[in-house]
Tab-separated table of C-alpha atoms in Angstrom:
chain	number	residue	atom	x	y	z
A	1	MET	CA	141.155	2.676	-13.751
A	2	ASN	CA	141.297	1.058	-10.282
A	3	ASN	CA	138.485	1.335	-7.756
A	4	ASN	CA	140.121	4.150	-5.747
A	5	LEU	CA	140.643	6.328	-8.819
A	6	LYS	CA	137.078	5.618	-9.938
A	7	GLY	CA	135.846	6.607	-6.494
A	8	PHE	CA	137.798	9.875	-6.508
A	9	ALA	CA	136.546	10.665	-10.031
A	10	TYR	CA	132.931	9.978	-9.001
A	11	GLY	CA	133.349	12.037	-5.818
A	12	ILE	CA	134.713	15.062	-7.681
A	13	ALA	CA	131.992	14.708	-10.360
A	14	THR	CA	129.382	14.691	-7.574
A	15	SER	CA	130.717	17.907	-6.088
A	16	VAL	CA	131.226	19.732	-9.390
A	17	THR	CA	127.708	18.993	-10.636
A	18	PHE	CA	126.133	19.731	-7.236
A	19	GLY	CA	127.912	23.082	-7.204
A	20	LEU	CA	125.930	24.099	-10.317
A	21	ILE	CA	122.758	24.586	-8.240
A	22	PRO	CA	123.049	28.420	-8.136
A	23	LEU	CA	123.343	28.564	-11.942
A	24	PHE	CA	119.800	27.208	-12.321
A	25	THR	CA	118.222	28.285	-9.017
A	26	LEU	CA	118.967	32.037	-9.017
A	27	PRO	CA	117.047	32.736	-12.290
A	28	LEU	CA	114.055	30.840	-10.861
A	29	MET	CA	114.136	32.897	-7.665
A	30	GLU	CA	114.282	36.081	-9.739
A	31	LYS	CA	111.031	34.961	-11.381
A	32	GLY	CA	109.423	34.784	-7.923
A	33	MET	CA	109.483	31.026	-7.404
A	34	ARG	CA	109.669	29.888	-3.769
A	35	PHE	CA	112.016	27.191	-2.449
A	36	ASP	CA	109.251	24.640	-1.795
A	37	SER	CA	108.042	24.825	-5.395
A	38	ILE	CA	111.578	24.802	-6.832
A	39	LEU	CA	112.536	21.745	-4.780
A	40	PHE	CA	109.283	19.937	-5.623
A	41	TYR	CA	109.828	20.384	-9.374
A	42	ARG	CA	113.535	19.569	-8.992
A	43	PHE	CA	112.885	16.155	-7.468
A	44	LEU	CA	109.787	15.421	-9.577
A	45	PHE	CA	111.665	15.996	-12.853
A	46	ALA	CA	114.674	14.099	-11.468
A	47	ALA	CA	112.479	11.093	-10.636
A	48	ILE	CA	110.938	11.210	-14.135
A	49	ALA	CA	114.418	11.372	-15.718
A	50	LEU	CA	115.633	8.419	-13.657
A	51	SER	CA	112.550	6.360	-14.507
A	52	GLY	CA	113.327	6.986	-18.191
A	53	MET	CA	116.931	5.853	-17.650
A	54	LEU	CA	115.806	2.693	-15.874
A	55	LEU	CA	113.387	1.877	-18.708
A	56	ALA	CA	116.005	2.600	-21.382
A	57	LYS	CA	118.529	0.342	-19.629
A	58	LYS	CA	115.786	-2.275	-19.058
A	59	GLU	CA	116.541	-2.237	-15.341
A	60	SER	CA	113.896	-3.505	-12.971
A	61	PHE	CA	112.085	-1.123	-10.617
A	62	ARG	CA	111.523	-3.994	-8.212
A	63	THR	CA	113.075	-3.985	-4.790
A	64	GLU	CA	112.581	-6.175	-1.757
A	65	MET	CA	109.932	-4.970	0.657
A	66	ARG	CA	112.468	-4.979	3.492
A	67	ASN	CA	114.458	-2.310	1.586
A	68	LEU	CA	111.555	0.166	1.616
A	69	PRO	CA	112.027	1.461	5.196
A	70	ILE	CA	115.690	2.228	4.465
A	71	LEU	CA	114.842	3.923	1.157
A	72	ILE	CA	112.195	6.038	2.903
A	73	LEU	CA	114.736	6.899	5.600
A	74	LEU	CA	117.291	7.928	2.957
A	75	GLY	CA	114.680	10.109	1.263
A	76	ALA	CA	113.846	11.722	4.605
A	77	PHE	CA	117.531	12.433	5.323
A	78	TYR	CA	118.040	13.967	1.864
A	79	THR	CA	114.866	16.031	2.116
A	80	GLY	CA	115.768	17.181	5.627
A	81	SER	CA	119.205	18.318	4.513
A	82	ALA	CA	117.809	20.512	1.725
A	83	MET	CA	114.928	21.820	3.854
A	84	PHE	CA	117.046	22.775	6.892
A	85	LEU	CA	119.688	24.472	4.714
A	86	PHE	CA	117.126	26.653	2.910
A	87	TRP	CA	115.394	27.385	6.224
A	88	GLY	CA	118.736	28.481	7.625
A	89	TYR	CA	119.012	31.130	4.904
A	90	ASN	CA	116.262	33.021	6.758
A	91	PHE	CA	118.551	33.458	9.778
A	92	MET	CA	121.977	34.157	8.251
A	93	ALA	CA	123.844	34.984	5.059
A	94	ALA	CA	123.962	32.181	2.497
A	95	GLY	CA	127.777	32.148	2.644
A	96	ILE	CA	127.873	31.529	6.387
A	97	ALA	CA	125.147	28.882	6.059
A	98	THR	CA	127.201	27.147	3.355
A	99	THR	CA	130.232	27.085	5.654
A	100	LEU	CA	128.238	25.601	8.527
A	101	HIS	CA	126.621	23.041	6.210
A	102	PHE	CA	130.070	21.920	5.068
A	103	THR	CA	130.803	20.645	8.564
A	104	TYR	CA	129.069	17.456	7.358
A	105	PRO	CA	132.437	15.677	6.730
A	106	ILE	CA	133.113	16.063	10.464
A	107	PHE	CA	129.789	14.395	11.293
A	108	VAL	CA	130.468	11.637	8.738
A	109	THR	CA	133.866	11.023	10.351
A	110	LEU	CA	132.350	10.999	13.851
A	111	PHE	CA	129.556	8.585	12.851
A	112	MET	CA	132.052	6.242	11.182
A	113	LEU	CA	134.441	6.463	14.145
A	114	PHE	CA	132.023	6.034	17.056
A	115	VAL	CA	129.261	3.936	15.489
A	116	PHE	CA	131.209	1.760	13.040
A	117	LYS	CA	134.673	1.953	14.681
A	118	GLU	CA	136.327	3.046	11.417
A	119	LYS	CA	139.817	4.448	11.964
A	120	THR	CA	140.561	7.847	10.441
A	121	SER	CA	144.084	8.861	9.423
A	122	TRP	CA	145.667	12.159	10.422
A	123	ILE	CA	145.824	13.026	6.704
A	124	THR	CA	142.023	12.794	6.423
A	125	LEU	CA	141.562	14.935	9.546
A	126	LEU	CA	144.031	17.526	8.175
A	127	ALA	CA	142.187	17.530	4.848
A	128	ILE	CA	138.848	18.102	6.617
A	129	GLY	CA	140.329	21.073	8.505
A	130	LEU	CA	141.833	22.597	5.349
A	131	ALA	CA	138.617	22.048	3.393
A	132	ILE	CA	136.459	23.756	6.023
A	133	CYS	CA	138.909	26.698	6.187
A	134	GLY	CA	138.767	26.889	2.394
A	135	VAL	CA	134.966	26.884	2.319
A	136	ALA	CA	134.953	29.581	5.015
A	137	ARG	CA	137.234	31.745	2.852
A	138	LEU	CA	134.937	31.259	-0.140
A	139	SER	CA	131.746	31.887	1.798
A	140	ILE	CA	132.689	34.667	4.226
A	141	ASP	CA	134.512	37.281	2.187
A	142	GLY	CA	135.779	39.686	4.801
A	143	GLY	CA	132.395	40.297	6.433
A	144	GLU	CA	131.565	40.065	10.100
A	145	MET	CA	130.346	36.655	11.158
A	146	ARG	CA	127.229	37.390	13.198
A	147	LEU	CA	125.480	34.149	14.013
A	148	ASN	CA	121.928	33.549	15.129
A	149	GLY	CA	121.769	30.677	17.636
A	150	LEU	CA	118.608	29.121	16.195
A	151	GLY	CA	119.971	29.520	12.663
A	152	VAL	CA	123.200	27.729	13.606
A	153	ILE	CA	121.248	24.781	15.030
A	154	ILE	CA	119.026	24.597	11.924
A	155	VAL	CA	121.950	24.604	9.463
A	156	LEU	CA	123.917	22.101	11.563
A	157	LEU	CA	120.848	19.840	11.365
A	158	SER	CA	121.146	20.057	7.570
A	159	ALA	CA	124.791	18.951	7.868
A	160	VAL	CA	123.861	16.080	10.189
A	161	ALA	CA	121.057	14.955	7.841
A	162	TYR	CA	123.412	14.938	4.830
A	163	ALA	CA	126.052	13.057	6.834
A	164	LEU	CA	123.446	10.462	7.845
A	165	TYR	CA	122.430	10.113	4.183
A	166	ILE	CA	126.017	9.380	3.117
A	167	VAL	CA	126.689	6.980	6.000
A	168	THR	CA	123.388	5.114	5.471
A	169	VAL	CA	124.126	4.647	1.755
A	170	ASN	CA	127.489	3.154	2.747
A	171	LYS	CA	126.475	0.965	5.680
A	172	SER	CA	122.874	-0.138	5.089
A	173	ARG	CA	121.560	-3.171	3.252
A	174	VAL	CA	120.933	-1.049	0.100
A	175	HIS	CA	124.698	-0.446	-0.288
A	176	ASP	CA	124.872	-2.795	-3.292
A	177	MET	CA	121.654	-1.600	-4.944
A	178	PRO	CA	122.279	-0.111	-8.420
A	179	GLY	CA	122.828	3.651	-8.112
A	180	ARG	CA	120.028	4.655	-10.497
A	181	LYS	CA	117.423	2.544	-8.726
A	182	LEU	CA	118.453	3.700	-5.239
A	183	THR	CA	118.453	7.356	-6.296
A	184	PHE	CA	115.056	6.973	-8.016
A	185	TYR	CA	113.401	5.812	-4.795
A	186	VAL	CA	115.113	8.555	-2.772
A	187	PHE	CA	113.755	11.174	-5.190
A	188	ILE	CA	110.248	9.701	-5.071
A	189	VAL	CA	110.276	10.134	-1.287
A	190	SER	CA	111.724	13.681	-1.557
A	191	THR	CA	109.116	14.690	-4.154
A	192	SER	CA	106.291	13.420	-1.927
A	193	LEU	CA	107.613	15.180	1.178
A	194	PHE	CA	108.105	18.529	-0.565
A	195	PHE	CA	104.631	18.246	-2.113
A	196	ILE	CA	103.124	17.726	1.352
A	197	LYS	CA	105.165	20.606	2.768
A	198	ALA	CA	104.131	22.954	-0.059
A	199	GLN	CA	100.463	22.021	0.281
A	200	ALA	CA	100.664	22.806	3.987
A	201	GLY	CA	101.698	26.332	2.984
A	202	THR	CA	100.666	28.229	-0.135
A	203	GLY	CA	100.742	25.281	-2.531
A	204	ILE	CA	102.829	24.499	-5.627
A	205	GLN	CA	103.438	27.497	-7.895
A	206	PRO	CA	102.974	27.060	-11.647
A	207	ILE	CA	106.128	27.246	-13.785
A	208	PRO	CA	106.299	30.903	-14.976
A	209	ASP	CA	107.663	30.448	-18.519
A	210	LEU	CA	109.746	28.285	-20.894
A	211	PRO	CA	113.179	29.508	-19.656
A	212	SER	CA	112.115	28.613	-16.103
A	213	PHE	CA	111.032	25.167	-17.270
A	214	ILE	CA	114.427	24.646	-18.927
A	215	ASN	CA	116.215	25.759	-15.746
A	216	LEU	CA	114.129	23.330	-13.678
A	217	VAL	CA	114.940	20.457	-16.063
A	218	LEU	CA	118.663	21.268	-15.931
A	219	LEU	CA	118.478	21.637	-12.131
A	220	ALA	CA	116.834	18.211	-11.941
A	221	PHE	CA	119.383	16.554	-14.222
A	222	LEU	CA	122.893	17.888	-13.531
A	223	PRO	CA	123.050	18.799	-9.812
A	224	THR	CA	120.418	16.227	-8.854
A	225	VAL	CA	120.365	13.077	-11.017
A	226	VAL	CA	124.027	13.081	-12.068
A	227	SER	CA	125.382	14.252	-8.707
A	228	ASN	CA	123.429	11.664	-6.709
A	229	ILE	CA	124.235	8.711	-8.984
A	230	THR	CA	127.942	9.584	-8.831
A	231	LEU	CA	127.649	10.092	-5.049
A	232	VAL	CA	126.379	6.533	-4.607
A	233	GLN	CA	129.194	5.224	-6.829
A	234	ALA	CA	131.813	7.236	-4.918
A	235	VAL	CA	130.599	5.866	-1.577
A	236	HIS	CA	130.723	2.324	-3.015
A	237	HIS	CA	134.352	2.746	-4.121
A	238	ILE	CA	136.031	4.894	-1.449
A	239	GLY	CA	133.603	5.019	1.473
A	240	SER	CA	131.706	7.744	3.288
A	241	THR	CA	134.525	9.770	4.837
A	242	LEU	CA	136.628	10.357	1.706
A	243	THR	CA	133.528	11.045	-0.401
A	244	SER	CA	132.371	13.690	2.080
A	245	VAL	CA	135.751	15.478	2.050
A	246	LEU	CA	135.754	15.585	-1.765
A	247	GLY	CA	132.502	17.532	-1.392
A	248	ALA	CA	134.721	20.583	-0.773
A	249	THR	CA	134.775	21.170	-4.523
A	250	GLU	CA	131.038	22.012	-4.445
A	251	PRO	CA	131.525	25.644	-3.320
A	252	VAL	CA	134.486	26.019	-5.720
A	253	THR	CA	132.128	25.276	-8.610
A	254	ALA	CA	129.524	27.668	-7.171
A	255	VAL	CA	132.156	30.432	-6.914
A	256	CYS	CA	133.297	29.825	-10.507
A	257	VAL	CA	129.675	30.063	-11.683
A	258	GLY	CA	129.282	33.324	-9.751
A	259	VAL	CA	132.435	34.839	-11.220
A	260	LEU	CA	132.081	33.605	-14.813
A	261	VAL	CA	128.279	33.748	-15.260
A	262	PHE	CA	126.978	36.355	-12.810
A	263	GLY	CA	129.988	38.700	-12.914
A	264	GLU	CA	130.852	38.480	-9.219
A	265	PRO	CA	134.348	39.790	-8.289
A	266	PHE	CA	137.243	37.345	-7.834
A	267	THR	CA	138.949	38.408	-4.610
A	268	PRO	CA	142.077	37.248	-2.724
A	269	HIS	CA	139.740	35.566	-0.214
A	270	LEU	CA	138.303	33.422	-3.008
A	271	ALA	CA	141.765	32.590	-4.362
A	272	LEU	CA	142.949	31.493	-0.899
A	273	GLY	CA	139.807	29.434	-0.328
A	274	ILE	CA	140.182	27.628	-3.656
A	275	LEU	CA	143.874	26.951	-2.922
A	276	LEU	CA	143.089	25.447	0.501
A	277	ILE	CA	140.398	23.208	-0.994
A	278	ILE	CA	142.687	22.045	-3.818
A	279	VAL	CA	145.335	21.142	-1.215
A	280	ALA	CA	142.713	19.268	0.852
A	281	VAL	CA	141.440	17.274	-2.136
A	282	THR	CA	145.019	16.509	-3.256
A	283	LEU	CA	145.835	15.200	0.238
A	284	ILE	CA	142.811	12.883	0.118
A	285	ILE	CA	143.648	11.554	-3.352
A	286	LEU	CA	147.311	10.960	-2.426
A	287	SER	CA	146.676	9.888	1.176
A	288	LYS	CA	147.587	6.221	0.692
A	289	TYR	CA	150.710	7.165	-1.290
A	290	ILE	CA	151.746	9.680	1.399
A	291	GLN	CA	151.159	7.200	4.233
A	292	LYS	CA	153.072	4.471	2.395
A	293	ASN	CA	156.078	6.733	1.792
A	294	LEU	CA	156.059	8.071	5.351
A	295	HIS	CA	155.934	4.507	6.672
A	296	GLU	CA	158.849	3.528	4.414
A	297	ALA	CA	160.857	6.592	5.453
A	298	LYS	CA	160.205	5.815	9.123
A	299	ARG	CA	161.318	2.199	8.601
A	300	LEU	CA	164.552	3.276	6.874
A	301	PHE	CA	165.262	5.834	9.596
A	302	LYS	CA	164.884	3.168	12.303
A	303	ALA	CA	167.100	0.760	10.363
A	304	ARG	CA	169.859	3.371	10.023
A	305	HIS	CA	169.563	4.301	13.685
A	306	ILE	CA	169.976	0.641	14.693
A	307	LEU	CA	173.066	0.280	12.451
A	308	ARG	CA	174.641	3.405	13.943
A	309	THR	CA	174.170	2.179	17.521
A	310	LYS	CA	175.814	-1.176	16.827
């Protein structure tokens, strides 16, 4: 499998596993657990799992001291993204917040364009537009879109923070750091920050029961450890912009969980949203092939036109 195909596979795996968050989070919320406690346990268990992986693979925990500021910055970006998104839920419906959060591919594209002068093809821009329309269809199912100004700013900050996380992984000096080690340090920072935040409020709640513990472990492993390791690998292989667009499959997974596990209705809005996202992801995967064929067709057309005028 070449690097591009590996990157697309990692990017889709990132989104699919990340989209499983509702499957493990909703039962915890039903037991009365608050977001700060859920997120603290999520990152704590994820850091423990990654430390076990590093030990099993006999990988070193060592990193150069000059990497620490960047790793702390990455942890702050990741923590900020989660914190602002959950804060935004207090101001608007979760579906609308999800749609606004998914504007992060736009911010990734803008950062790469204006800061790093990376050119973006019209196919990528079209895919971003289709993906955002698809997420909107999944998230806003026929309801009125009443937005709170402060809530919009808060959720857009979550999108900006996630975009900065992806871009920093791609463009900083830790780009070539092994994915498990990089993710371990990011989770250590996130665990510490959520612990401080929880202690500033009502403190960390105890885990209610065994099923809740199992849900927290699964939340820490699948949509946290696996999704972040594959995210780092995807960014290594195909870059920030394409990885961010492939994130459109996150809400598709969440919708499938809702329909298949929680018995939510499957409506025409959902079908249209999924279709738009599938088209967007297909465009990204085939973008080089499409551009190559369009370039060849344009060259042949010019050649024929020249022959006809002679």
